[in-house]
């Protein structure tokens, strides 16, 4: 896999999106104080952060599994093709 | 896999533990000796406006100021901000991110706690996700978000969580007050799923620390230059036993198609746990040959 593959680019933007969603929710938090420490309303951006970061990691895992499966199929095709053409 | 030379690993981990204790004294209140030293150079500190704690090494705030140009004046009148912006990244260029591997207690706490949990209960992110693009994606998000939404606040930062732990442990009871709501959730994520139950114990460092990511980028960008030492693998000596990969807290050992092990300069924090444990001496902290 090259250093900058489609999988890596997609993973990168999923992570950007996860932080973006968290920042957006922090902005629309009812308190609007942007100092989410002891305020219980801050559980909204905090929960969003955990969920979106988890989704980004899960998305990366799914992309990697898909790429690995694709590579296996590709390798098998390459191994079989000499017999088929010969 | 061959047997890991555990005594070498234990010795290196003890040395690093001494380094983390030094980091605690240098960066964290109530000591914060290095922060206080930088503060002495700063008019803002002289006016009593700087806080001598881990916030002095905060990179997130200066990154957020890219979207807040009116804050740039802070860079001129407070020498503290040059520590995370310039000193730590330049040190990472020269030596690799030794700060992360040898001085940062916020990275060390979950790493060392995770040694108490058997590996079979831990999740190895390296096996399942692409760590490097996720890491840079989260950094890009932290840079991008202040332009369009709210800045990501201190409660998401492991420096803050560690400072609260140290404050509470040193008798400042207000440190406990931060372990509620979002602070509690962030601390729990930092220590439990991304610490105790992550292979290596440094899940937060891998994904969510902007200072570590910037230093990793600086280290990678300068790793090929002839003057700067890094942990490097000698392919001719590598027996592909996998010991280095097993002990690496940052999951920074890559295995190529010919089963050779190489060090990923984006992730390696130069902790050198792998150097002493490699049974064939294939790993060294040295300049490029």
mmCIF file with all atom_site columns, C-alpha atoms in Angstrom, chain B residues 19-165:
data_model
loop_
_atom_site.group_PDB
_atom_site.id
_atom_site.type_symbol
_atom_site.label_atom_id
_atom_site.label_alt_id
_atom_site.label_comp_id
_atom_site.label_asym_id
_atom_site.label_entity_id
_atom_site.label_seq_id
_atom_site.pdbx_PDB_ins_code
_atom_site.Cartn_x
_atom_site.Cartn_y
_atom_site.Cartn_z
_atom_site.occupancy
_atom_site.B_iso_or_equiv
_atom_site.pdbx_formal_charge
_atom_site.auth_seq_id
_atom_site.auth_comp_id
_atom_site.auth_asym_id
_atom_site.auth_atom_id
_atom_site.pdbx_PDB_model_num
ATOM 1   C CA . UNK B 1 19  ? 12.494  11.100  33.157 1.00 0.00 ? 19  UNK B CA 1
ATOM 2   C CA . UNK B 1 20  ? 8.729   11.352  33.645 1.00 0.00 ? 20  UNK B CA 1
ATOM 3   C CA . UNK B 1 21  ? 9.285   12.364  37.282 1.00 0.00 ? 21  UNK B CA 1
ATOM 4   C CA . UNK B 1 22  ? 11.597  15.090  35.974 1.00 0.00 ? 22  UNK B CA 1
ATOM 5   C CA . UNK B 1 23  ? 8.901   16.112  33.468 1.00 0.00 ? 23  UNK B CA 1
ATOM 6   C CA . UNK B 1 24  ? 6.415   16.373  36.310 1.00 0.00 ? 24  UNK B CA 1
ATOM 7   C CA . UNK B 1 25  ? 8.727   18.756  38.161 1.00 0.00 ? 25  UNK B CA 1
ATOM 8   C CA . UNK B 1 26  ? 9.527   20.772  35.020 1.00 0.00 ? 26  UNK B CA 1
ATOM 9   C CA . UNK B 1 27  ? 6.008   21.201  33.618 1.00 0.00 ? 27  UNK B CA 1
ATOM 10  C CA . UNK B 1 28  ? 3.342   20.590  36.265 1.00 0.00 ? 28  UNK B CA 1
ATOM 11  C CA . UNK B 1 29  ? 2.130   22.722  39.162 1.00 0.00 ? 29  UNK B CA 1
ATOM 12  C CA . UNK B 1 30  ? 2.907   23.047  42.007 1.00 0.00 ? 30  UNK B CA 1
ATOM 13  C CA . UNK B 1 31  ? 6.530   22.760  40.711 1.00 0.00 ? 31  UNK B CA 1
ATOM 14  C CA . UNK B 1 32  ? 6.524   23.750  37.005 1.00 0.00 ? 32  UNK B CA 1
ATOM 15  C CA . UNK B 1 33  ? 10.190  24.795  37.134 1.00 0.00 ? 33  UNK B CA 1
ATOM 16  C CA . UNK B 1 34  ? 10.686  25.124  33.361 1.00 0.00 ? 34  UNK B CA 1
ATOM 17  C CA . UNK B 1 35  ? 7.379   26.943  32.947 1.00 0.00 ? 35  UNK B CA 1
ATOM 18  C CA . UNK B 1 36  ? 8.441   29.350  35.697 1.00 0.00 ? 36  UNK B CA 1
ATOM 19  C CA . UNK B 1 37  ? 11.829  29.855  33.996 1.00 0.00 ? 37  UNK B CA 1
ATOM 20  C CA . UNK B 1 38  ? 10.122  30.761  30.707 1.00 0.00 ? 38  UNK B CA 1
ATOM 21  C CA . UNK B 1 39  ? 7.694   32.890  32.682 1.00 0.00 ? 39  UNK B CA 1
ATOM 22  C CA . UNK B 1 40  ? 10.575  34.958  34.036 1.00 0.00 ? 40  UNK B CA 1
ATOM 23  C CA . UNK B 1 41  ? 11.365  35.974  30.449 1.00 0.00 ? 41  UNK B CA 1
ATOM 24  C CA . UNK B 1 42  ? 7.818   37.156  29.918 1.00 0.00 ? 42  UNK B CA 1
ATOM 25  C CA . UNK B 1 43  ? 6.337   40.572  30.761 1.00 0.00 ? 43  UNK B CA 1
ATOM 26  C CA . UNK B 1 44  ? 2.926   38.923  31.028 1.00 0.00 ? 44  UNK B CA 1
ATOM 27  C CA . UNK B 1 45  ? 4.302   36.606  33.675 1.00 0.00 ? 45  UNK B CA 1
ATOM 28  C CA . UNK B 1 46  ? 5.867   39.533  35.509 1.00 0.00 ? 46  UNK B CA 1
ATOM 29  C CA . UNK B 1 47  ? 2.430   41.134  35.585 1.00 0.00 ? 47  UNK B CA 1
ATOM 30  C CA . UNK B 1 48  ? 1.158   37.996  37.245 1.00 0.00 ? 48  UNK B CA 1
ATOM 31  C CA . UNK B 1 49  ? -1.116  36.944  34.386 1.00 0.00 ? 49  UNK B CA 1
ATOM 32  C CA . UNK B 1 50  ? 0.575   33.656  33.501 1.00 0.00 ? 50  UNK B CA 1
ATOM 33  C CA . UNK B 1 51  ? -0.299  30.438  35.268 1.00 0.00 ? 51  UNK B CA 1
ATOM 34  C CA . UNK B 1 52  ? 2.723   28.301  36.140 1.00 0.00 ? 52  UNK B CA 1
ATOM 35  C CA . UNK B 1 53  ? 1.309   24.875  35.321 1.00 0.00 ? 53  UNK B CA 1
ATOM 36  C CA . UNK B 1 54  ? 1.017   22.481  32.370 1.00 0.00 ? 54  UNK B CA 1
ATOM 37  C CA . UNK B 1 55  ? -0.948  25.096  30.391 1.00 0.00 ? 55  UNK B CA 1
ATOM 38  C CA . UNK B 1 56  ? 2.390   26.810  29.771 1.00 0.00 ? 56  UNK B CA 1
ATOM 39  C CA . UNK B 1 57  ? 3.263   23.986  27.359 1.00 0.00 ? 57  UNK B CA 1
ATOM 40  C CA . UNK B 1 58  ? -0.138  24.131  25.615 1.00 0.00 ? 58  UNK B CA 1
ATOM 41  C CA . UNK B 1 59  ? 0.007   23.947  21.829 1.00 0.00 ? 59  UNK B CA 1
ATOM 42  C CA . UNK B 1 60  ? -3.757  23.789  21.328 1.00 0.00 ? 60  UNK B CA 1
ATOM 43  C CA . UNK B 1 61  ? -4.321  27.430  22.249 1.00 0.00 ? 61  UNK B CA 1
ATOM 44  C CA . UNK B 1 62  ? -1.715  28.852  19.810 1.00 0.00 ? 62  UNK B CA 1
ATOM 45  C CA . UNK B 1 63  ? -3.103  26.526  17.105 1.00 0.00 ? 63  UNK B CA 1
ATOM 46  C CA . UNK B 1 64  ? -6.592  27.884  17.806 1.00 0.00 ? 64  UNK B CA 1
ATOM 47  C CA . UNK B 1 65  ? -5.268  31.419  17.402 1.00 0.00 ? 65  UNK B CA 1
ATOM 48  C CA . UNK B 1 66  ? -4.752  30.809  13.674 1.00 0.00 ? 66  UNK B CA 1
ATOM 49  C CA . UNK B 1 67  ? -8.459  31.674  13.491 1.00 0.00 ? 67  UNK B CA 1
ATOM 50  C CA . UNK B 1 68  ? -8.172  34.465  16.064 1.00 0.00 ? 68  UNK B CA 1
ATOM 51  C CA . UNK B 1 69  ? -5.571  36.942  14.714 1.00 0.00 ? 69  UNK B CA 1
ATOM 52  C CA . UNK B 1 70  ? -6.320  39.392  17.546 1.00 0.00 ? 70  UNK B CA 1
ATOM 53  C CA . UNK B 1 71  ? -4.711  36.878  19.904 1.00 0.00 ? 71  UNK B CA 1
ATOM 54  C CA . UNK B 1 72  ? -1.387  36.928  18.071 1.00 0.00 ? 72  UNK B CA 1
ATOM 55  C CA . UNK B 1 73  ? -0.178  39.747  20.316 1.00 0.00 ? 73  UNK B CA 1
ATOM 56  C CA . UNK B 1 74  ? -0.033  37.149  23.106 1.00 0.00 ? 74  UNK B CA 1
ATOM 57  C CA . UNK B 1 75  ? 2.873   35.524  21.264 1.00 0.00 ? 75  UNK B CA 1
ATOM 58  C CA . UNK B 1 76  ? 4.882   38.718  21.551 1.00 0.00 ? 76  UNK B CA 1
ATOM 59  C CA . UNK B 1 77  ? 4.369   39.434  25.209 1.00 0.00 ? 77  UNK B CA 1
ATOM 60  C CA . UNK B 1 78  ? 4.357   35.932  26.676 1.00 0.00 ? 78  UNK B CA 1
ATOM 61  C CA . UNK B 1 79  ? 7.511   33.872  26.218 1.00 0.00 ? 79  UNK B CA 1
ATOM 62  C CA . UNK B 1 80  ? 5.712   30.779  27.534 1.00 0.00 ? 80  UNK B CA 1
ATOM 63  C CA . UNK B 1 81  ? 3.942   30.217  24.197 1.00 0.00 ? 81  UNK B CA 1
ATOM 64  C CA . UNK B 1 82  ? 7.268   29.768  22.393 1.00 0.00 ? 82  UNK B CA 1
ATOM 65  C CA . UNK B 1 83  ? 7.900   26.609  24.386 1.00 0.00 ? 83  UNK B CA 1
ATOM 66  C CA . UNK B 1 84  ? 5.202   24.537  22.597 1.00 0.00 ? 84  UNK B CA 1
ATOM 67  C CA . UNK B 1 85  ? 5.347   26.461  19.298 1.00 0.00 ? 85  UNK B CA 1
ATOM 68  C CA . UNK B 1 86  ? 9.100   26.474  18.733 1.00 0.00 ? 86  UNK B CA 1
ATOM 69  C CA . UNK B 1 87  ? 11.215  24.809  21.405 1.00 0.00 ? 87  UNK B CA 1
ATOM 70  C CA . UNK B 1 88  ? 9.498   21.399  21.527 1.00 0.00 ? 88  UNK B CA 1
ATOM 71  C CA . UNK B 1 89  ? 9.104   21.008  17.705 1.00 0.00 ? 89  UNK B CA 1
ATOM 72  C CA . UNK B 1 90  ? 12.719  22.127  17.115 1.00 0.00 ? 90  UNK B CA 1
ATOM 73  C CA . UNK B 1 91  ? 13.888  19.670  19.764 1.00 0.00 ? 91  UNK B CA 1
ATOM 74  C CA . UNK B 1 92  ? 11.878  16.995  17.926 1.00 0.00 ? 92  UNK B CA 1
ATOM 75  C CA . UNK B 1 93  ? 13.709  17.898  14.700 1.00 0.00 ? 93  UNK B CA 1
ATOM 76  C CA . UNK B 1 94  ? 17.074  17.504  16.427 1.00 0.00 ? 94  UNK B CA 1
ATOM 77  C CA . UNK B 1 95  ? 16.466  14.407  18.530 1.00 0.00 ? 95  UNK B CA 1
ATOM 78  C CA . UNK B 1 96  ? 12.994  13.042  17.698 1.00 0.00 ? 96  UNK B CA 1
ATOM 79  C CA . UNK B 1 97  ? 10.097  13.506  20.134 1.00 0.00 ? 97  UNK B CA 1
ATOM 80  C CA . UNK B 1 98  ? 12.132  12.671  23.237 1.00 0.00 ? 98  UNK B CA 1
ATOM 81  C CA . UNK B 1 99  ? 9.692   14.876  25.176 1.00 0.00 ? 99  UNK B CA 1
ATOM 82  C CA . UNK B 1 100 ? 6.926   12.330  24.524 1.00 0.00 ? 100 UNK B CA 1
ATOM 83  C CA . UNK B 1 101 ? 9.029   9.258   25.241 1.00 0.00 ? 101 UNK B CA 1
ATOM 84  C CA . UNK B 1 102 ? 11.017  10.498  28.211 1.00 0.00 ? 102 UNK B CA 1
ATOM 85  C CA . UNK B 1 103 ? 9.401   13.571  29.815 1.00 0.00 ? 103 UNK B CA 1
ATOM 86  C CA . UNK B 1 104 ? 5.628   13.679  29.308 1.00 0.00 ? 104 UNK B CA 1
ATOM 87  C CA . UNK B 1 105 ? 3.816   12.346  32.408 1.00 0.00 ? 105 UNK B CA 1
ATOM 88  C CA . UNK B 1 106 ? 0.447   12.630  30.630 1.00 0.00 ? 106 UNK B CA 1
ATOM 89  C CA . UNK B 1 107 ? 1.594   10.000  28.126 1.00 0.00 ? 107 UNK B CA 1
ATOM 90  C CA . UNK B 1 108 ? 3.398   7.940   30.730 1.00 0.00 ? 108 UNK B CA 1
ATOM 91  C CA . UNK B 1 109 ? 0.564   7.543   33.246 1.00 0.00 ? 109 UNK B CA 1
ATOM 92  C CA . UNK B 1 110 ? -1.763  5.413   31.063 1.00 0.00 ? 110 UNK B CA 1
ATOM 93  C CA . UNK B 1 111 ? 1.225   3.622   29.496 1.00 0.00 ? 111 UNK B CA 1
ATOM 94  C CA . UNK B 1 112 ? 2.610   2.472   32.834 1.00 0.00 ? 112 UNK B CA 1
ATOM 95  C CA . UNK B 1 113 ? -0.834  1.681   34.260 1.00 0.00 ? 113 UNK B CA 1
ATOM 96  C CA . UNK B 1 114 ? -1.506  -0.501  31.213 1.00 0.00 ? 114 UNK B CA 1
ATOM 97  C CA . UNK B 1 115 ? 1.386   -2.787  32.173 1.00 0.00 ? 115 UNK B CA 1
ATOM 98  C CA . UNK B 1 116 ? -0.897  -4.137  34.911 1.00 0.00 ? 116 UNK B CA 1
ATOM 99  C CA . UNK B 1 117 ? -3.372  -5.496  32.335 1.00 0.00 ? 117 UNK B CA 1
ATOM 100 C CA . UNK B 1 118 ? -2.522  -8.687  30.402 1.00 0.00 ? 118 UNK B CA 1
ATOM 101 C CA . UNK B 1 119 ? -2.094  -8.117  26.671 1.00 0.00 ? 119 UNK B CA 1
ATOM 102 C CA . UNK B 1 120 ? -4.918  -10.510 25.791 1.00 0.00 ? 120 UNK B CA 1
ATOM 103 C CA . UNK B 1 121 ? -7.410  -7.972  27.168 1.00 0.00 ? 121 UNK B CA 1
ATOM 104 C CA . UNK B 1 122 ? -5.990  -5.077  25.124 1.00 0.00 ? 122 UNK B CA 1
ATOM 105 C CA . UNK B 1 123 ? -6.954  -3.688  21.727 1.00 0.00 ? 123 UNK B CA 1
ATOM 106 C CA . UNK B 1 124 ? -4.075  -3.306  19.292 1.00 0.00 ? 124 UNK B CA 1
ATOM 107 C CA . UNK B 1 125 ? -5.027  -0.337  17.107 1.00 0.00 ? 125 UNK B CA 1
ATOM 108 C CA . UNK B 1 126 ? -2.133  -1.049  14.765 1.00 0.00 ? 126 UNK B CA 1
ATOM 109 C CA . UNK B 1 127 ? -3.705  -4.306  13.637 1.00 0.00 ? 127 UNK B CA 1
ATOM 110 C CA . UNK B 1 128 ? -7.081  -2.783  12.841 1.00 0.00 ? 128 UNK B CA 1
ATOM 111 C CA . UNK B 1 129 ? -6.847  0.913   11.920 1.00 0.00 ? 129 UNK B CA 1
ATOM 112 C CA . UNK B 1 130 ? -4.609  3.275   9.981  1.00 0.00 ? 130 UNK B CA 1
ATOM 113 C CA . UNK B 1 131 ? -3.075  5.209   12.864 1.00 0.00 ? 131 UNK B CA 1
ATOM 114 C CA . UNK B 1 132 ? -1.072  7.836   10.974 1.00 0.00 ? 132 UNK B CA 1
ATOM 115 C CA . UNK B 1 133 ? -3.888  9.327   8.815  1.00 0.00 ? 133 UNK B CA 1
ATOM 116 C CA . UNK B 1 134 ? -6.247  9.297   11.821 1.00 0.00 ? 134 UNK B CA 1
ATOM 117 C CA . UNK B 1 135 ? -3.628  11.101  13.878 1.00 0.00 ? 135 UNK B CA 1
ATOM 118 C CA . UNK B 1 136 ? -3.015  13.799  11.261 1.00 0.00 ? 136 UNK B CA 1
ATOM 119 C CA . UNK B 1 137 ? -6.758  14.035  10.587 1.00 0.00 ? 137 UNK B CA 1
ATOM 120 C CA . UNK B 1 138 ? -7.472  14.824  14.230 1.00 0.00 ? 138 UNK B CA 1
ATOM 121 C CA . UNK B 1 139 ? -4.704  17.464  14.188 1.00 0.00 ? 139 UNK B CA 1
ATOM 122 C CA . UNK B 1 140 ? -6.128  18.991  10.996 1.00 0.00 ? 140 UNK B CA 1
ATOM 123 C CA . UNK B 1 141 ? -9.559  18.998  12.639 1.00 0.00 ? 141 UNK B CA 1
ATOM 124 C CA . UNK B 1 142 ? -8.203  20.857  15.670 1.00 0.00 ? 142 UNK B CA 1
ATOM 125 C CA . UNK B 1 143 ? -6.626  23.416  13.283 1.00 0.00 ? 143 UNK B CA 1
ATOM 126 C CA . UNK B 1 144 ? -9.753  23.712  11.125 1.00 0.00 ? 144 UNK B CA 1
ATOM 127 C CA . UNK B 1 145 ? -12.529 23.725  13.716 1.00 0.00 ? 145 UNK B CA 1
ATOM 128 C CA . UNK B 1 146 ? -11.855 27.171  15.257 1.00 0.00 ? 146 UNK B CA 1
ATOM 129 C CA . UNK B 1 147 ? -12.504 28.739  11.797 1.00 0.00 ? 147 UNK B CA 1
ATOM 130 C CA . UNK B 1 148 ? -16.015 27.299  11.525 1.00 0.00 ? 148 UNK B CA 1
ATOM 131 C CA . UNK B 1 149 ? -17.160 26.339  15.009 1.00 0.00 ? 149 UNK B CA 1
ATOM 132 C CA . UNK B 1 150 ? -16.083 26.386  18.615 1.00 0.00 ? 150 UNK B CA 1
ATOM 133 C CA . UNK B 1 151 ? -12.508 25.806  19.667 1.00 0.00 ? 151 UNK B CA 1
ATOM 134 C CA . UNK B 1 152 ? -11.838 22.420  21.242 1.00 0.00 ? 152 UNK B CA 1
ATOM 135 C CA . UNK B 1 153 ? -11.469 23.204  24.911 1.00 0.00 ? 153 UNK B CA 1
ATOM 136 C CA . UNK B 1 154 ? -9.071  22.115  27.647 1.00 0.00 ? 154 UNK B CA 1
ATOM 137 C CA . UNK B 1 155 ? -11.291 19.277  28.820 1.00 0.00 ? 155 UNK B CA 1
ATOM 138 C CA . UNK B 1 156 ? -10.255 17.303  25.724 1.00 0.00 ? 156 UNK B CA 1
ATOM 139 C CA . UNK B 1 157 ? -6.567  17.604  26.666 1.00 0.00 ? 157 UNK B CA 1
ATOM 140 C CA . UNK B 1 158 ? -4.581  14.997  28.544 1.00 0.00 ? 158 UNK B CA 1
ATOM 141 C CA . UNK B 1 159 ? -2.175  17.700  29.818 1.00 0.00 ? 159 UNK B CA 1
ATOM 142 C CA . UNK B 1 160 ? -5.160  19.241  31.628 1.00 0.00 ? 160 UNK B CA 1
ATOM 143 C CA . UNK B 1 161 ? -6.303  15.893  32.989 1.00 0.00 ? 161 UNK B CA 1
ATOM 144 C CA . UNK B 1 162 ? -2.778  15.117  34.219 1.00 0.00 ? 162 UNK B CA 1
ATOM 145 C CA . UNK B 1 163 ? -2.482  18.570  35.799 1.00 0.00 ? 163 UNK B CA 1
ATOM 146 C CA . UNK B 1 164 ? -5.754  17.934  37.639 1.00 0.00 ? 164 UNK B CA 1
ATOM 147 C CA . UNK B 1 165 ? -4.440  14.587  38.891 1.00 0.00 ? 165 UNK B CA 1
#
